[in-house]
CSV table of C-alpha atoms in Angstrom, one decimal:
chain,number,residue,atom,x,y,z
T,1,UNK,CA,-68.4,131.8,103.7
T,2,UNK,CA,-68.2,131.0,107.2
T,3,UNK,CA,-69.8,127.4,106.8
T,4,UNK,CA,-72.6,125.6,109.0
T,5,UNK,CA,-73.1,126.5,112.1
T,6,UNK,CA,-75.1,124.9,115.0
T,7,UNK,CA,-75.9,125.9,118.5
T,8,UNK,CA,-76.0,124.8,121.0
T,9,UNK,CA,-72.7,122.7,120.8
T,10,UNK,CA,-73.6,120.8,124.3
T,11,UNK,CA,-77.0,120.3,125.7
T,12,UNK,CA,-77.9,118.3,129.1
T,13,UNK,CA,-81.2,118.0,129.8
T,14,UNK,CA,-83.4,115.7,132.4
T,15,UNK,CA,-85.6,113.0,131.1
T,16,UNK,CA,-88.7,114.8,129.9
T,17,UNK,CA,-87.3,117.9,128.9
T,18,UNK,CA,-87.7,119.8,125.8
T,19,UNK,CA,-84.9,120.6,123.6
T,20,UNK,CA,-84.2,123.0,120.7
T,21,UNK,CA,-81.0,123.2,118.5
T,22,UNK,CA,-80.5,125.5,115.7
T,23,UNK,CA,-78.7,125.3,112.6
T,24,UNK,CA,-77.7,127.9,110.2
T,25,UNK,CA,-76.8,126.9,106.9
T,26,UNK,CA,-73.9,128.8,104.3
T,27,UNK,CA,-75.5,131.3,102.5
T,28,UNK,CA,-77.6,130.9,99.4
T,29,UNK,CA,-77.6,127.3,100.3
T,30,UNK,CA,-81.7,126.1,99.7
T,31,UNK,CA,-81.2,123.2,101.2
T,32,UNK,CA,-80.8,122.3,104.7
T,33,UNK,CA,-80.5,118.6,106.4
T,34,UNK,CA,-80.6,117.1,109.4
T,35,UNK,CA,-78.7,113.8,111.0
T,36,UNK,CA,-78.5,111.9,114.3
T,37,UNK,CA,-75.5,110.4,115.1
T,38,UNK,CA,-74.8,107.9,117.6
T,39,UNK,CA,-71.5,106.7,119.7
T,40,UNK,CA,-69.5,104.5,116.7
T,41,UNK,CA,-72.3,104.4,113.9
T,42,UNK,CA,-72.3,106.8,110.8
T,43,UNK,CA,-75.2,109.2,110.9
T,44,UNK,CA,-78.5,108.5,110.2
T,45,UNK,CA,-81.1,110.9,108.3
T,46,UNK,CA,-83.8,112.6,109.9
T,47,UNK,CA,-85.3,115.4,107.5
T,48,UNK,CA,-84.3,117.5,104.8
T,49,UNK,CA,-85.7,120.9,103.6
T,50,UNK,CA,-85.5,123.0,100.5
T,51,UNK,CA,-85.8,126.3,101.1
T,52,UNK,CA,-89.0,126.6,104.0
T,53,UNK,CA,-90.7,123.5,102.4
T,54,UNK,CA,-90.0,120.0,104.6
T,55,UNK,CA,-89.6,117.0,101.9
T,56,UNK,CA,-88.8,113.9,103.2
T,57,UNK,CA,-89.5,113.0,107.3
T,58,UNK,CA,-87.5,110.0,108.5
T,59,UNK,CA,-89.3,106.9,110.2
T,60,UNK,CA,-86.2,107.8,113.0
T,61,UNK,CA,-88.4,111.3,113.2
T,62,UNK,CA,-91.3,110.0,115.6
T,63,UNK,CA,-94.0,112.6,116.6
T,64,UNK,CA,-91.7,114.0,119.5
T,65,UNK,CA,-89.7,115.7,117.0
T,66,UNK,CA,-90.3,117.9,114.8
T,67,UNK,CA,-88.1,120.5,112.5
T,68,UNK,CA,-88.6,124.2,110.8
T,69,UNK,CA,-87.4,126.1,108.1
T,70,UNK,CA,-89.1,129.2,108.8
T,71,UNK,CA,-88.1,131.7,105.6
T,72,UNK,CA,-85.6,129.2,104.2
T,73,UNK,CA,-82.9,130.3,106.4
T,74,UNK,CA,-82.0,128.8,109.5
T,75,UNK,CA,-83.7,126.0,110.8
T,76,UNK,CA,-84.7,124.6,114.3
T,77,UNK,CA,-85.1,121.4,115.8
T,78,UNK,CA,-87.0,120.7,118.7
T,79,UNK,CA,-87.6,117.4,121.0
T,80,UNK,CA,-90.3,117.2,123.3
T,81,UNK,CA,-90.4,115.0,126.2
T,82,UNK,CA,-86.7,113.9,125.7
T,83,UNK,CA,-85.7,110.5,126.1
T,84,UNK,CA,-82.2,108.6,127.3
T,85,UNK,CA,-82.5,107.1,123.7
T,86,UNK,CA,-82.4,110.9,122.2
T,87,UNK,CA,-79.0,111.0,123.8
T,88,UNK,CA,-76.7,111.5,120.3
T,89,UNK,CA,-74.9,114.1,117.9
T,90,UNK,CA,-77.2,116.1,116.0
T,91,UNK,CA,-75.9,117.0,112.9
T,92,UNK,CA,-76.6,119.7,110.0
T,93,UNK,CA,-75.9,120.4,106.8
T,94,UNK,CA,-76.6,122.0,103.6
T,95,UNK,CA,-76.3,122.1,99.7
T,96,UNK,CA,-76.5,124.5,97.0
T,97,UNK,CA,-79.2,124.4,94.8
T,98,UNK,CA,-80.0,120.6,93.6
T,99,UNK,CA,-77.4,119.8,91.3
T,100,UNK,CA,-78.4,116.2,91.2
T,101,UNK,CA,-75.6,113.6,91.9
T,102,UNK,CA,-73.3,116.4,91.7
T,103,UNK,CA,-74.8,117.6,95.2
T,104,UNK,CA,-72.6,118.4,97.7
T,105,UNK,CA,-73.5,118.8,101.8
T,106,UNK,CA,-71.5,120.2,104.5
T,107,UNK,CA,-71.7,119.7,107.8
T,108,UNK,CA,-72.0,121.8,110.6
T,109,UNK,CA,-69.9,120.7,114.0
T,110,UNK,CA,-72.7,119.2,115.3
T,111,UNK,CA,-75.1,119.3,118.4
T,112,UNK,CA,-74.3,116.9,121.4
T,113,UNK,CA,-77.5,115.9,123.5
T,114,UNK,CA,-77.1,113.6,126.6
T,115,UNK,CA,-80.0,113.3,128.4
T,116,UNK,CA,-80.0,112.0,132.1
E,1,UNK,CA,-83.4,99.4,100.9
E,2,UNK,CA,-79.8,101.4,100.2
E,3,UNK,CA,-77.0,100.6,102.7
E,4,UNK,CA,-73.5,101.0,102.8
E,5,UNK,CA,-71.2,98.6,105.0
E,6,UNK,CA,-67.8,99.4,105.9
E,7,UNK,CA,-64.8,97.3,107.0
E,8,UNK,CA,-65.1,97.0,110.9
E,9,UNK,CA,-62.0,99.1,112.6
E,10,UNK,CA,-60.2,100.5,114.1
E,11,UNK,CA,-57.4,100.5,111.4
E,12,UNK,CA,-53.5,101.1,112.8
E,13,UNK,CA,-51.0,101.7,110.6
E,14,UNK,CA,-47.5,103.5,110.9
E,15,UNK,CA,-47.0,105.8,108.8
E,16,UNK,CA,-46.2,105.7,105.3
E,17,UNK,CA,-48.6,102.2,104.8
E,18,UNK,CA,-50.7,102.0,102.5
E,19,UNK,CA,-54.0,102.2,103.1
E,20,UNK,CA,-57.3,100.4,102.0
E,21,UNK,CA,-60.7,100.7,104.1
E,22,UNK,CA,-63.1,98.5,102.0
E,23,UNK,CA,-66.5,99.9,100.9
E,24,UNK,CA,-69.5,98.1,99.5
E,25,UNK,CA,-73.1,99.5,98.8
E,26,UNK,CA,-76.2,97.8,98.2
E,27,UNK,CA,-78.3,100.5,95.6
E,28,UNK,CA,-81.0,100.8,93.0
E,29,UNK,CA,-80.1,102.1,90.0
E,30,UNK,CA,-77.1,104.6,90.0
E,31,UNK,CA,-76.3,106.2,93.5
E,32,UNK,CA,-73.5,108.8,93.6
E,33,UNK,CA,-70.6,107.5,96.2
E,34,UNK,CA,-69.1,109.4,98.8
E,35,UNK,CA,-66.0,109.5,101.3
E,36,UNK,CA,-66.5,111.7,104.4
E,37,UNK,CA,-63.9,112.2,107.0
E,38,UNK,CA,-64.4,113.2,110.7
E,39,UNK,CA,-61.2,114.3,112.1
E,40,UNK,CA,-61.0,114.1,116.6
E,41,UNK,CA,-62.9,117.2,117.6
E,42,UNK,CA,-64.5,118.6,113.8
E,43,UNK,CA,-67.2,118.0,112.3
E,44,UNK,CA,-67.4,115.6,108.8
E,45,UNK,CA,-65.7,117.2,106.0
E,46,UNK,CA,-66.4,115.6,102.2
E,47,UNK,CA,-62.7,113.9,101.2
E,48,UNK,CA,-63.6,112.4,97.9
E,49,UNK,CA,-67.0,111.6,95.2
E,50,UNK,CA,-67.5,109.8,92.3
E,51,UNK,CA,-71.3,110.0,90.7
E,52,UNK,CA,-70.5,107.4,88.0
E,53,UNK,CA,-69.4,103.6,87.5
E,54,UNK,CA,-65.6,104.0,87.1
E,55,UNK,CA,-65.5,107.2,87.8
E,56,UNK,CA,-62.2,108.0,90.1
E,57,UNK,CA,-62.7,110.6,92.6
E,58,UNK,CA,-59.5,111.8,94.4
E,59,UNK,CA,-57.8,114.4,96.7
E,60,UNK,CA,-55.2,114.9,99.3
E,61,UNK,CA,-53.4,111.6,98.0
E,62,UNK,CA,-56.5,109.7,98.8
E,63,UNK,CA,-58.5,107.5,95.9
E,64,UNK,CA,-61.3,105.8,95.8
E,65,UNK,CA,-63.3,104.3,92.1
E,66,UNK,CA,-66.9,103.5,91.8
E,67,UNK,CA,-66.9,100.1,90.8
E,68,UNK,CA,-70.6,98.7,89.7
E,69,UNK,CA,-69.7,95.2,89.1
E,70,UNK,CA,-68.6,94.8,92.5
E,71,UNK,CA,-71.0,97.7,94.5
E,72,UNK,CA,-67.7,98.8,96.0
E,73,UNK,CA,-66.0,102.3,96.1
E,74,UNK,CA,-63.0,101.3,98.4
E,75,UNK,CA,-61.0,104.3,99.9
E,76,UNK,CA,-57.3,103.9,99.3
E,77,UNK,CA,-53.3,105.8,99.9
E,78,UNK,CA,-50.3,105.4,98.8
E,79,UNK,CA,-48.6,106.3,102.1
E,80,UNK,CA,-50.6,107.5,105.4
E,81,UNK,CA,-49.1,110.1,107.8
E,82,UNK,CA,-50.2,110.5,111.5
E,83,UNK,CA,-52.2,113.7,110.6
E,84,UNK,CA,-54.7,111.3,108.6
E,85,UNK,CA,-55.5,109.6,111.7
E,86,UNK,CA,-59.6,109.9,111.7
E,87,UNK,CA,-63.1,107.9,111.2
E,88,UNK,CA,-63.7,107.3,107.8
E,89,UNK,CA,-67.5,106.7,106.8
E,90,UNK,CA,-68.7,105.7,103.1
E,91,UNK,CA,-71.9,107.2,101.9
E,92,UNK,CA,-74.8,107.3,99.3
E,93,UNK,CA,-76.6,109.3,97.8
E,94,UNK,CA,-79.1,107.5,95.9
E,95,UNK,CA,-80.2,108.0,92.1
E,96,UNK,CA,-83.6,110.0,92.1
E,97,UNK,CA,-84.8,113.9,93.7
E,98,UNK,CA,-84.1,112.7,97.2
E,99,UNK,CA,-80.9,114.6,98.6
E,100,UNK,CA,-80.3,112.3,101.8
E,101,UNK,CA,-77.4,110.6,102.7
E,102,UNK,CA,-77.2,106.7,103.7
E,103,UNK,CA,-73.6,106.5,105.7
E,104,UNK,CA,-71.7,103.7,107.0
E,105,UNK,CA,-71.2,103.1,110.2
E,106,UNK,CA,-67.6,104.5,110.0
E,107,UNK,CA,-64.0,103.4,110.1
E,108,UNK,CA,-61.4,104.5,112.5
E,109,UNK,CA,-57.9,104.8,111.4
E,110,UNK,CA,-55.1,105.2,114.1
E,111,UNK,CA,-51.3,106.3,111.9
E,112,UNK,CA,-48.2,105.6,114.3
E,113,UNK,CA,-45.2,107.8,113.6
């Protein structure tokens, strides 16, 4: 069990830019989420997945984002046309099978966008 | 909506204080309560749960109980060493199929040898 990983772990871009961060979830784990986090303030939801199917879309997720599960493995997450207000922590994580409240996700080290 | 609000930081202590960081959440129907902690430089590791009212949900000295009569689930420790020095956040995860977390916006405590 190596745990969630994410890459890049930095990523400058210029205003306007498109970005794409990956996340790779533990094994076996069907679902997959994704966070923004910005400087001081707890992370907020984006998406989530279970396996390749996309079940809940955040009103934070405007039409410059979007996310894939391709296979229900790893996922991807792109922004076109990158803003300054884009500039956060992107975070992922995962869970096991949907045990109800019992549900437990953990969190990859995060992606770190600024963008000039 | 579901929200969580945390006492504002940061928190300094020396060590071996005790330590509360007040928790309360504003939920419908049963939400399961989290404490997440986000040491400098690694990513948010789960510290404690509880998924029912009264429920106590402990580990590494660390307590916190789900109290429904007062939407709170405050994070507390007998005796903090510099090593716990971190942001703290509160979460839900609220009753129903959705899987998504609703964090607060995070408490940093600072232990002084």
């Amino acid at each position: 069990d190596t745990g969630v990983s994410q890459d890049p772990r930095h990523k400058i871009t210029k205003r306007g830019q498109n970005v794409t961060f990956r996340c790779d979830p533990i094994s076996e784990h069907n679902r997959l989420y994704w966070y923004r986090q910005t400087l001081g303030q707890g992370p907020e939801f984006l998406t989530y997945f279970q396996n390749e199917a996309q079940l809940e879309k955040s009103r934070l997720l405007s039409d410059r984002f979007s996310a894939e599960r391709p296979k229900g493995s790893f996922s991807t997450l792109e922004i076109q046309r990158t803003e300054q207000g884009d500039s956060a922590m992107y975070l992922c994580a995962s869970s096991p099978r949907d045990r109800g409240p019992q549900e437990t996700q953990y969190f990859g080290p995060g992606t770190r966008l600024l963008v000039l | 909506g579901n929200s969580v609000t945390q006492m504002e930081g940061p928190v300094t202590l020396s060590e071996e204080a005790f330590l509360t960081i007040n928790c309360t959440y504003t939920a419908t129907g049963y939400p399961s309560l989290f404490w997440y902690v986000q040491y400098p430089g690694e990513g948010l590791q789960l510290l404690l749960k509880a998924t029912k009212a009264d429920d106590k949900g402990s580990n590494k000295g660390f307590e916190a109980t789900y109290r429904k009569e007062t939407t709170s689930f405050h994070l507390e420790k007998g005796s903090v060493q510099v090593s716990d020095s971190a942001v703290y956040f509160c979460a839900l995860r609220g009753s129903g199929n959705t899987g998504k977390l609703i964090f607060g916006q995070g408490t940093t405590l600072q232990v002084k040898p």
